[in-house]
Short mmCIF file of C-alpha atoms (C1' of nucleotides) in Angstrom, two decimals:
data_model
loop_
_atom_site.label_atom_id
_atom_site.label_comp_id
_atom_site.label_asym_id
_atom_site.label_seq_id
_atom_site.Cartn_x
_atom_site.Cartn_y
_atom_site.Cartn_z
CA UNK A 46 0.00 0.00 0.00
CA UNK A 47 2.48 1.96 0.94
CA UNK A 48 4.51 1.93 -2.50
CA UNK A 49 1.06 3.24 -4.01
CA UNK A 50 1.30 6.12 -2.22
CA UNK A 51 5.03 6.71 -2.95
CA UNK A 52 4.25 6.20 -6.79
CA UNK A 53 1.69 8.95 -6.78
CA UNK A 54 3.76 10.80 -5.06
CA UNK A 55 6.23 10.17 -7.32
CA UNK A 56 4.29 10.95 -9.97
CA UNK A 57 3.24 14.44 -8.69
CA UNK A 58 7.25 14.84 -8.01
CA UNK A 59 7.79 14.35 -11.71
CA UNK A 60 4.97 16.82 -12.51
CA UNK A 61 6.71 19.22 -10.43
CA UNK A 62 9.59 19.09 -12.06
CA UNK A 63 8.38 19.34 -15.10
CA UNK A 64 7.09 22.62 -13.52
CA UNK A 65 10.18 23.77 -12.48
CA UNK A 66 12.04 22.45 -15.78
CA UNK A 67 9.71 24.06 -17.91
CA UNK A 68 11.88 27.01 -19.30
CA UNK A 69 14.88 24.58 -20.37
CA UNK A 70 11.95 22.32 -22.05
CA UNK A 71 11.19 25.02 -24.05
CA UNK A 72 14.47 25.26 -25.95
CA UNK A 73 14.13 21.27 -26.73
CA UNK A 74 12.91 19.22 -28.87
CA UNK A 75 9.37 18.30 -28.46
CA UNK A 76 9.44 14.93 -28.31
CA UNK A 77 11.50 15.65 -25.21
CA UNK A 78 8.03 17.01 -23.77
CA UNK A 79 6.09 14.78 -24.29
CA UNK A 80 8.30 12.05 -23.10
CA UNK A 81 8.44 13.79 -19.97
CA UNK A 82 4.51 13.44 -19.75
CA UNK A 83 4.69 10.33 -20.55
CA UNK A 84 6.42 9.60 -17.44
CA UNK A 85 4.40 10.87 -15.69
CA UNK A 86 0.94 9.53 -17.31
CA UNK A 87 2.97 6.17 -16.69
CA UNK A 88 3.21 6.72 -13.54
CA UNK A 89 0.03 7.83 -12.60
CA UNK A 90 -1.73 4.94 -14.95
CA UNK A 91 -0.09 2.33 -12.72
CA UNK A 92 -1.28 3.71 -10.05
CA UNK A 93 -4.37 3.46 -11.23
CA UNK A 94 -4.18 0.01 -11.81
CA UNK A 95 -2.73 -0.56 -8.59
CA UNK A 96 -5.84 1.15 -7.25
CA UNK A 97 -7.97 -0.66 -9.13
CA UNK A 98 -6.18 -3.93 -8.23
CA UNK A 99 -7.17 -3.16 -4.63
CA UNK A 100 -9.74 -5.58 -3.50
CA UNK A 101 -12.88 -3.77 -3.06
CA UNK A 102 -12.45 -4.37 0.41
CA UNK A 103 -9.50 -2.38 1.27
CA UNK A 104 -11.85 0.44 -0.85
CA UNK A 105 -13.31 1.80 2.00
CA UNK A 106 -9.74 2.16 3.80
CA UNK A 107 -8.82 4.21 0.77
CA UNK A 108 -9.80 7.60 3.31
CA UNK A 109 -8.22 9.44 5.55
CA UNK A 110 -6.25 6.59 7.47
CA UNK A 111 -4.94 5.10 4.15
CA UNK A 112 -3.15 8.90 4.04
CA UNK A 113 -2.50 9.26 7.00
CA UNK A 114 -1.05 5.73 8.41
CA UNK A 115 -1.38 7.23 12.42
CA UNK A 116 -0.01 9.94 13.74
CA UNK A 117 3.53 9.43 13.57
CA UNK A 118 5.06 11.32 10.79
CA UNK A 119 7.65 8.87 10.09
CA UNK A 120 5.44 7.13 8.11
CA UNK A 121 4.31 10.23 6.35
CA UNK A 122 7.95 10.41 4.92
CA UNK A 123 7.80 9.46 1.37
CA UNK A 124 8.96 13.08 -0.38
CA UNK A 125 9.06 15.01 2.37
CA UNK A 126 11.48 17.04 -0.20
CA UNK A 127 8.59 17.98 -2.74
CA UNK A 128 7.53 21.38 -2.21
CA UNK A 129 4.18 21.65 -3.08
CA UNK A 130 3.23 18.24 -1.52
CA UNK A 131 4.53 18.87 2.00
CA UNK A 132 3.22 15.86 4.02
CA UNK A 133 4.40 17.18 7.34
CA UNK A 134 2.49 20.01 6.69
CA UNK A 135 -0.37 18.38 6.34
CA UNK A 136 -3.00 18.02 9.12
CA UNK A 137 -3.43 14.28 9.88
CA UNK A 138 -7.24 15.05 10.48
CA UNK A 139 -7.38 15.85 7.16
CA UNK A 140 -9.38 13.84 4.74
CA UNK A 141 -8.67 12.83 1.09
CA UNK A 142 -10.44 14.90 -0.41
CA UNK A 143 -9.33 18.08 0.98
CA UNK A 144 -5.50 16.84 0.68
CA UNK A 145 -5.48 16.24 -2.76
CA UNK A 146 -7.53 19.54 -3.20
CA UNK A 147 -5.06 21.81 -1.50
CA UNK A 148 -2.19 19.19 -3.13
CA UNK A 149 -3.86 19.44 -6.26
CA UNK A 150 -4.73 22.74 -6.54
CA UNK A 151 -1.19 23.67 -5.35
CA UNK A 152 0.49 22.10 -7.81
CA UNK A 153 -1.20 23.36 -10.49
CA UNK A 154 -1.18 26.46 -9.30
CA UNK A 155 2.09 26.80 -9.00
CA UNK A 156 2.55 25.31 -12.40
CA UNK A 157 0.20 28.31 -14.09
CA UNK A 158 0.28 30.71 -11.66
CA UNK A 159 4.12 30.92 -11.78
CA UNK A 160 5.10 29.89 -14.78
CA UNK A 161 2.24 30.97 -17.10
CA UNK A 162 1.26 34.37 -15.29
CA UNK A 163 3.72 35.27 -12.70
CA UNK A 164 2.23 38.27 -12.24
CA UNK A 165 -1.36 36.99 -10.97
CA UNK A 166 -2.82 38.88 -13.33
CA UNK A 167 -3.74 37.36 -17.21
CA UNK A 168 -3.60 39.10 -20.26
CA UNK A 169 -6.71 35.86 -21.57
CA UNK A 170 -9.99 35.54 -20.73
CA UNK A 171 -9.07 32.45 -18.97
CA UNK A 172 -8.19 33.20 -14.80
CA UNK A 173 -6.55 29.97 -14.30
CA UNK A 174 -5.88 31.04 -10.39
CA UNK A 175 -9.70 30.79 -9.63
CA UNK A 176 -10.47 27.92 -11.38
CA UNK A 177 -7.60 25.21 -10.40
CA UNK A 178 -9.25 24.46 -7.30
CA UNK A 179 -12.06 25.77 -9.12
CA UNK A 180 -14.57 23.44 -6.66
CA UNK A 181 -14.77 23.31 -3.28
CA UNK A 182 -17.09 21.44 -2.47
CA UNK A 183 -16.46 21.14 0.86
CA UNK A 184 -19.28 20.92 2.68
CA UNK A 185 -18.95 22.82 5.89
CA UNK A 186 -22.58 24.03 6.45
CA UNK A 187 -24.15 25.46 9.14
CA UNK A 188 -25.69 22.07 10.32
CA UNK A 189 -26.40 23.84 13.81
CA UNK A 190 -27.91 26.72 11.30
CA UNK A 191 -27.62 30.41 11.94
CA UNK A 192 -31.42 31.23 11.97
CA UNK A 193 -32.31 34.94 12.30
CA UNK A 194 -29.64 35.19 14.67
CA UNK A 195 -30.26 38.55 13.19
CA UNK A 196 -28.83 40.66 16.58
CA UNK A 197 -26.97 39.34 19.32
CA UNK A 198 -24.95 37.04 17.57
CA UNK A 199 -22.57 38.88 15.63
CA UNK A 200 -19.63 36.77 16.33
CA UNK A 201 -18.93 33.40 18.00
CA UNK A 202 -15.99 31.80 18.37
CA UNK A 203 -14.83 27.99 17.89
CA UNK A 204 -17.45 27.14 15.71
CA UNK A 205 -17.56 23.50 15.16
CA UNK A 206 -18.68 23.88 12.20
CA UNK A 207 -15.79 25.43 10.81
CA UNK A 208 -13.13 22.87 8.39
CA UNK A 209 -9.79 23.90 8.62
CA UNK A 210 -7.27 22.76 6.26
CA UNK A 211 -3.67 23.88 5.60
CA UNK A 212 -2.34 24.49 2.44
CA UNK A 213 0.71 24.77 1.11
CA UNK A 214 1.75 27.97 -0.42
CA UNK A 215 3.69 28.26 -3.48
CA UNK A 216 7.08 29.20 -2.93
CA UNK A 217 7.57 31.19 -6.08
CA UNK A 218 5.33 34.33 -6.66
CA UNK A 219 3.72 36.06 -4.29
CA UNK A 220 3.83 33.74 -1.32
CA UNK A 221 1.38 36.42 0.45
CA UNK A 222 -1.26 35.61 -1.58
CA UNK A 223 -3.40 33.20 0.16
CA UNK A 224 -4.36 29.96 -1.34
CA UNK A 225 -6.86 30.41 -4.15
CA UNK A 226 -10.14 28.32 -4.03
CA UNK A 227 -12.09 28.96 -6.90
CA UNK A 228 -14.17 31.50 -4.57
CA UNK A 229 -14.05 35.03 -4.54
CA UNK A 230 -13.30 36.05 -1.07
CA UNK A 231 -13.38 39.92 0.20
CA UNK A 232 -11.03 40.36 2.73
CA UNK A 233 -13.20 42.22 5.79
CA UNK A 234 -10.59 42.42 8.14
CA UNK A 235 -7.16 41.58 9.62
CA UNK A 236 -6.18 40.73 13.20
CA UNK A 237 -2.61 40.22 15.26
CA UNK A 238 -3.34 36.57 17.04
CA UNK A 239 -1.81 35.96 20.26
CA UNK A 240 0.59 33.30 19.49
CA UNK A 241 1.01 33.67 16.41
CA UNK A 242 3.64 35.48 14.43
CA UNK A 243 1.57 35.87 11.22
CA UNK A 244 -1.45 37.99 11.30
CA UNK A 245 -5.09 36.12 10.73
CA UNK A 246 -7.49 36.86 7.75
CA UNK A 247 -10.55 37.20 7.86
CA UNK A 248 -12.59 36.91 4.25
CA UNK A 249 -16.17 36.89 3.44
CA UNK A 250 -17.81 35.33 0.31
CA UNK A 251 -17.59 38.43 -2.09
CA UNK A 252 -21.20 37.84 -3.13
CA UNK A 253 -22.49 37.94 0.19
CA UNK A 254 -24.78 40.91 -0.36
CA UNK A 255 -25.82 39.94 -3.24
CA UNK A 256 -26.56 36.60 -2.57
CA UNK A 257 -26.53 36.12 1.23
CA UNK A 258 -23.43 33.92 1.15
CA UNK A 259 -22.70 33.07 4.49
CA UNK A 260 -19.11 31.77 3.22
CA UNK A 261 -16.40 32.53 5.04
CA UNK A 262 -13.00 32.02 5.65
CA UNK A 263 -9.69 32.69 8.03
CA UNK A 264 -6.11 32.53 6.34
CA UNK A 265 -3.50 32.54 8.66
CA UNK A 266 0.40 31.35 8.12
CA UNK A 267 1.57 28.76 10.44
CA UNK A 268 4.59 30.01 12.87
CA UNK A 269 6.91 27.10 11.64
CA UNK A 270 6.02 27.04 8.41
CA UNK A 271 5.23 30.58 6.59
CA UNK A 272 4.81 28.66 3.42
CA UNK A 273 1.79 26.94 4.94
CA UNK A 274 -1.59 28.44 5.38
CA UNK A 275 -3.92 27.03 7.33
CA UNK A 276 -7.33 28.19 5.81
CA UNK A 277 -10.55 27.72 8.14
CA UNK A 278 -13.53 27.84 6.36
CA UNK A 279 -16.91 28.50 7.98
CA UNK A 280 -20.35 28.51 6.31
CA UNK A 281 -21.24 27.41 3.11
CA UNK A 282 -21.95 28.89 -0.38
CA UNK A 283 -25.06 29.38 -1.28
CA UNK A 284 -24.05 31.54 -4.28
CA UNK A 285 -23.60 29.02 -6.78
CA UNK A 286 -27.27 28.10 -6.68
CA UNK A 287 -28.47 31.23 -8.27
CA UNK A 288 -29.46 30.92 -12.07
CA UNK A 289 -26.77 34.52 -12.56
CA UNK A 290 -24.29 31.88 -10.78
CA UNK A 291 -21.57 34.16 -10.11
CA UNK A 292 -17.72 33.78 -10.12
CA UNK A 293 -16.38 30.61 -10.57
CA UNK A 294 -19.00 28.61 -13.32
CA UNK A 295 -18.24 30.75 -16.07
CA UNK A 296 -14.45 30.66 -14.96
CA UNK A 297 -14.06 26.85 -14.81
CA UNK A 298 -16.12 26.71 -18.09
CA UNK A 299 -13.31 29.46 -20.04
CA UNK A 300 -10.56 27.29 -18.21
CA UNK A 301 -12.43 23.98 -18.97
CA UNK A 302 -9.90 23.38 -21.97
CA UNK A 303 -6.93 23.94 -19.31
CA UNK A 304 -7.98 21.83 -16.58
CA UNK A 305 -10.81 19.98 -16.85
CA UNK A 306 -9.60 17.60 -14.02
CA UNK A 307 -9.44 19.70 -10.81
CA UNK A 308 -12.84 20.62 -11.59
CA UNK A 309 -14.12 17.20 -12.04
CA UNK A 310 -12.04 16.37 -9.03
CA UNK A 311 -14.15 18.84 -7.08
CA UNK A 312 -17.22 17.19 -8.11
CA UNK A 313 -15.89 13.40 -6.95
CA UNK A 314 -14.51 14.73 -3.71
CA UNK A 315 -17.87 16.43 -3.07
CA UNK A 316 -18.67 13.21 -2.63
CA UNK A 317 -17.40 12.68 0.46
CA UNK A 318 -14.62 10.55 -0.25
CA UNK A 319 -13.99 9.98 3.26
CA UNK A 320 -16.86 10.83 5.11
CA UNK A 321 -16.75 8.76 8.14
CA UNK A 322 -13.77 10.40 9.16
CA UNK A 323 -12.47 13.79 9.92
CA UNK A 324 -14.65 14.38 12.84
CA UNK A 325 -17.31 13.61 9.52
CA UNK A 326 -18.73 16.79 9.86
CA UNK A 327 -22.34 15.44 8.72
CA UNK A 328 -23.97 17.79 6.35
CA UNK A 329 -21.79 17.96 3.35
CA UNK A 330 -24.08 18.56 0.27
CA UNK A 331 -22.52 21.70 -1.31
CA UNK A 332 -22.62 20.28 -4.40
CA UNK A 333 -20.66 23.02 -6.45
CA UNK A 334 -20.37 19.87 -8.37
CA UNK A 335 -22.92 21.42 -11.05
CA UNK A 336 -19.68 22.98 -12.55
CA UNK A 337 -18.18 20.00 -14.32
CA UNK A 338 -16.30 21.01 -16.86
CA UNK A 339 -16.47 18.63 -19.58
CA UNK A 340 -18.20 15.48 -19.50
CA UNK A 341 -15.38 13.42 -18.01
CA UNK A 342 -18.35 10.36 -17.72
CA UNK A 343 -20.18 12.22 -15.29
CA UNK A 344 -21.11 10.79 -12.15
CA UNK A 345 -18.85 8.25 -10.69
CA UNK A 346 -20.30 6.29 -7.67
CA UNK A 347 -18.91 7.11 -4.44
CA UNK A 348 -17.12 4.10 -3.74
CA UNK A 349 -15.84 4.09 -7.26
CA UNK A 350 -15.06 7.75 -6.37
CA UNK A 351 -12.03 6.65 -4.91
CA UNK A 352 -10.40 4.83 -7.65
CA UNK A 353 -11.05 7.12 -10.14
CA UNK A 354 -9.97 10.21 -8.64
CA UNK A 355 -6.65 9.53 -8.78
CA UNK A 356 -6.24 8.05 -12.22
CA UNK A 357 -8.36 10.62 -13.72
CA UNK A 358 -6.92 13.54 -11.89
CA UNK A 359 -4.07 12.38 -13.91
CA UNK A 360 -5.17 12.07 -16.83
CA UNK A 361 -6.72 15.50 -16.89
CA UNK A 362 -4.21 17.02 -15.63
CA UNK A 363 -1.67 15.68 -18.37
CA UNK A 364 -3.80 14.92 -21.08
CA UNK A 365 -4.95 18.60 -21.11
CA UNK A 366 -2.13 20.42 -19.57
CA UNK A 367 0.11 18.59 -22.25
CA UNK A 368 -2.46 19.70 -25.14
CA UNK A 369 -0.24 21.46 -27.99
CA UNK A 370 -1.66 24.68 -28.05
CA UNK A 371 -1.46 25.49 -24.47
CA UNK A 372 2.10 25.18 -24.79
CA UNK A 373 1.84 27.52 -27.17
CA UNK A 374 1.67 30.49 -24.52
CA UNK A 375 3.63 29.15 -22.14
CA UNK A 376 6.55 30.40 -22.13
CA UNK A 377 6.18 34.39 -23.43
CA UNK A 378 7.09 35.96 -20.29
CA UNK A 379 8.71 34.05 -17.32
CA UNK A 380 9.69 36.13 -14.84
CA UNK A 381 9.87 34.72 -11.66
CA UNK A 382 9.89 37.01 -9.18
CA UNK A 383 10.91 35.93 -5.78
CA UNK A 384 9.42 37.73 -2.86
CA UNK A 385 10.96 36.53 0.36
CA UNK A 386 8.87 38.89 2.23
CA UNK A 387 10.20 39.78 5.74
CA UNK A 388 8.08 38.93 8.29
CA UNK A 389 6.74 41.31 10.90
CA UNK A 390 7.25 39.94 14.33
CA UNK A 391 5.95 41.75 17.41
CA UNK A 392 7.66 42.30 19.77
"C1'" DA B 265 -17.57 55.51 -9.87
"C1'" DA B 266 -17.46 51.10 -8.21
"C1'" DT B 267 -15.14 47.77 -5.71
"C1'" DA B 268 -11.54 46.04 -2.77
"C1'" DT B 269 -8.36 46.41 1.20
"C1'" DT B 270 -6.57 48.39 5.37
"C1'" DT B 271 -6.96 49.41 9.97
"C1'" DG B 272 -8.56 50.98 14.39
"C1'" DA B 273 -12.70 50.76 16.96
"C1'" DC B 274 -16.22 48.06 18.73
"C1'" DC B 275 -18.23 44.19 20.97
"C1'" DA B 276 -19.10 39.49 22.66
"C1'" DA B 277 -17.12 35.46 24.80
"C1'" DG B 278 -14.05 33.54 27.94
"C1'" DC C 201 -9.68 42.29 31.54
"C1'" DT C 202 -8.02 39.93 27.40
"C1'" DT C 203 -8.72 37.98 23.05
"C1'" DG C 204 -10.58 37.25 18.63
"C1'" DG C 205 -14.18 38.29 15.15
"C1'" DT C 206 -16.51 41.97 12.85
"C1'" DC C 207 -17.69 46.64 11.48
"C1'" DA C 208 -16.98 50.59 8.98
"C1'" DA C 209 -14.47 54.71 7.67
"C1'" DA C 210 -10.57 55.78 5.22
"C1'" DT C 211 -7.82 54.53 1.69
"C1'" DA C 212 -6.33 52.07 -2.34
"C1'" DT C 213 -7.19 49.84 -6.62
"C1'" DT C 214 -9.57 49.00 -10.85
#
DNA sequence: AATATTTGACCAAG
DNA sequence: CTTGGTCAAATATT
């Protein structure tokens, strides 16, 4: 089981170094290109095999504790090196789903953000930065429901219902930036936390007005690791649901070509890949999953969820990363600028 | 002009 | 009282 893990990991290793091997690719052959996907569509095919190998019976262990062995990070050590896929930095309460999607989204953020528009800003229609993670399906909803709590309530803190997930940030670019989720957040304010050397975050869905999007979220970088953000999410969209869906639908549909996969990903972990763990928050419907991209087959049962979501996050990834014309603009401008940022301590 | 962020004040919970 | 979450005015950005 254990080698399964390493070859995905592997395989998202390769990816990354594609990533970060990109500009000298560009002045080859290529064939040399596409080799280099091949790899990696190798790699992640076995896997899928592997995966589908599994008897059905070890399916169900496929969740959280198939990630995360126990608690003792030894086992966690497969590429502790890889930047984007920082085990250590990864909450063992996590579940699946939200590992790949920070994973995911990371790495193919980092892959577009930095080396396609460095400057987090895109001269096409396409905003690839909104859509990688594009769903978040998460479900985090107000189970305990926030009724009229029209007056006293204004704020309450530990809410149980709140998910909080850490996520790597990209080491290239603007490390500041938090971690983009495919939802437009509006930062409402900022606030020094005890402990902590990094201020907290505090973001509201951007449609709230409009829409009454409870949504929110905290973004705070961890003390050890300042290229980790630990993102706590609270409340649930309810924005997508409108027929003038805002933000991210039209996004992940212009982006569909680019990354059709973290999109369907989105939908599959929806599904509550590993729902009986992570403190299985009960309610999780959100069901962004409306957004799929491009018919990748559709639905996928839940227990098939789990097979599928790694082969096919593959495949979409390379099959449509690798398509020619994308290629095309990727390497005009590659600049990468570093921004070490000094950090503000207080005293 | 509209929309987003910054930042100190405000307020509830502990 | 302290702390953390939010408000809202001022400011910045688009």
């Amino acid at each position: 089981m254990d080698d399964l893990i390493s070859l995905i990991l592997h395989g998202c290793r390769l990816a990354k170094d594609l990533e970060s091997n990109l500009p000298n690719l560009a002045n080859q052959p290529p064939n040399l290109l596409s080799r280099s996907f091949d790899d990696i569509i190798n790699i992640f095919h076995t896997a899928k095999e592997r995966l589908n190998a599994l008897p059905p019976s070890s399916s169900p262990s496929l969740s959280p504790s198939f990630f995360y062995p126990a608690q003792t990070s030894t086992q966690l050590s497969y590429h502790p090196s890889h930047p984007h896929l920082n085990l250590q930095s990864i909450d063992p309460t996590l579940n699946l789903q939200e590992w790949l999607r920070s994973s995911v989204t990371q790495a193919m953020e980092g892959v577009i953000q930095t080396q396609l528009f460095p400057d987090h800003k895109t001269p096409f229609t396409i905003r690839p930065h909104q859509t990688v993670a594009d769903v978040q399906a998460m479900d985090v909803s107000d189970s305990v429901a926030r009724p009229g709590s029209s007056s006293s309530q204004r704020h309450r803190r530990s809410d149980q219902n709140a998910r909080t997930i850490r996520v790597p940030a990209p080491r290239i670019g603007n490390t500041e930036i938090p971690p983009e989720d495919g939802f437009t957040w509006r930062k409402y304010g900022q606030k020094e936390i005890l402990h902590s050397k990094f201020p907290r975050s505090y973001y509201r869905c951007t449609h709230q007005k409009l829409y009454q999007c409870p949504a929110k979220k905290q973004v705070q970088r961890l003390d050890d690791d300042p290229f980790t953000f630990e993102v706590t999410y609270n409340g649930e969209h309810t924005c997508h649901m409108s027929s003038t869906a805002p933000s991210s639908a039209e996004i992940t549909q212009s982006t569909a070509m680019l990354e059709p996969s973290p999109a369907n990903l989105g939908t599959w972990l929806s599904m509550d890949v590993g729902a009986a763990a992570a403190g299985g928050s009960g309610s999780s419907s959100t069901m962004v999953g409306g957004y799929r991209s491009s018919g990748t087959g559709g639905d996928v049962s839940q227990k098939d969820g789990d097979q599928y979501m790694v082969a096919n996050m593959a495949d979409a990834m390379f099959n449509s990363g690798s398509s020619s014309n994308s290629m095309e603009f990727l390497f005009p401008s590659m600049d990468e600028k570093w921004k070490p940022e000094a950090e503000e301590k207080k005293d």
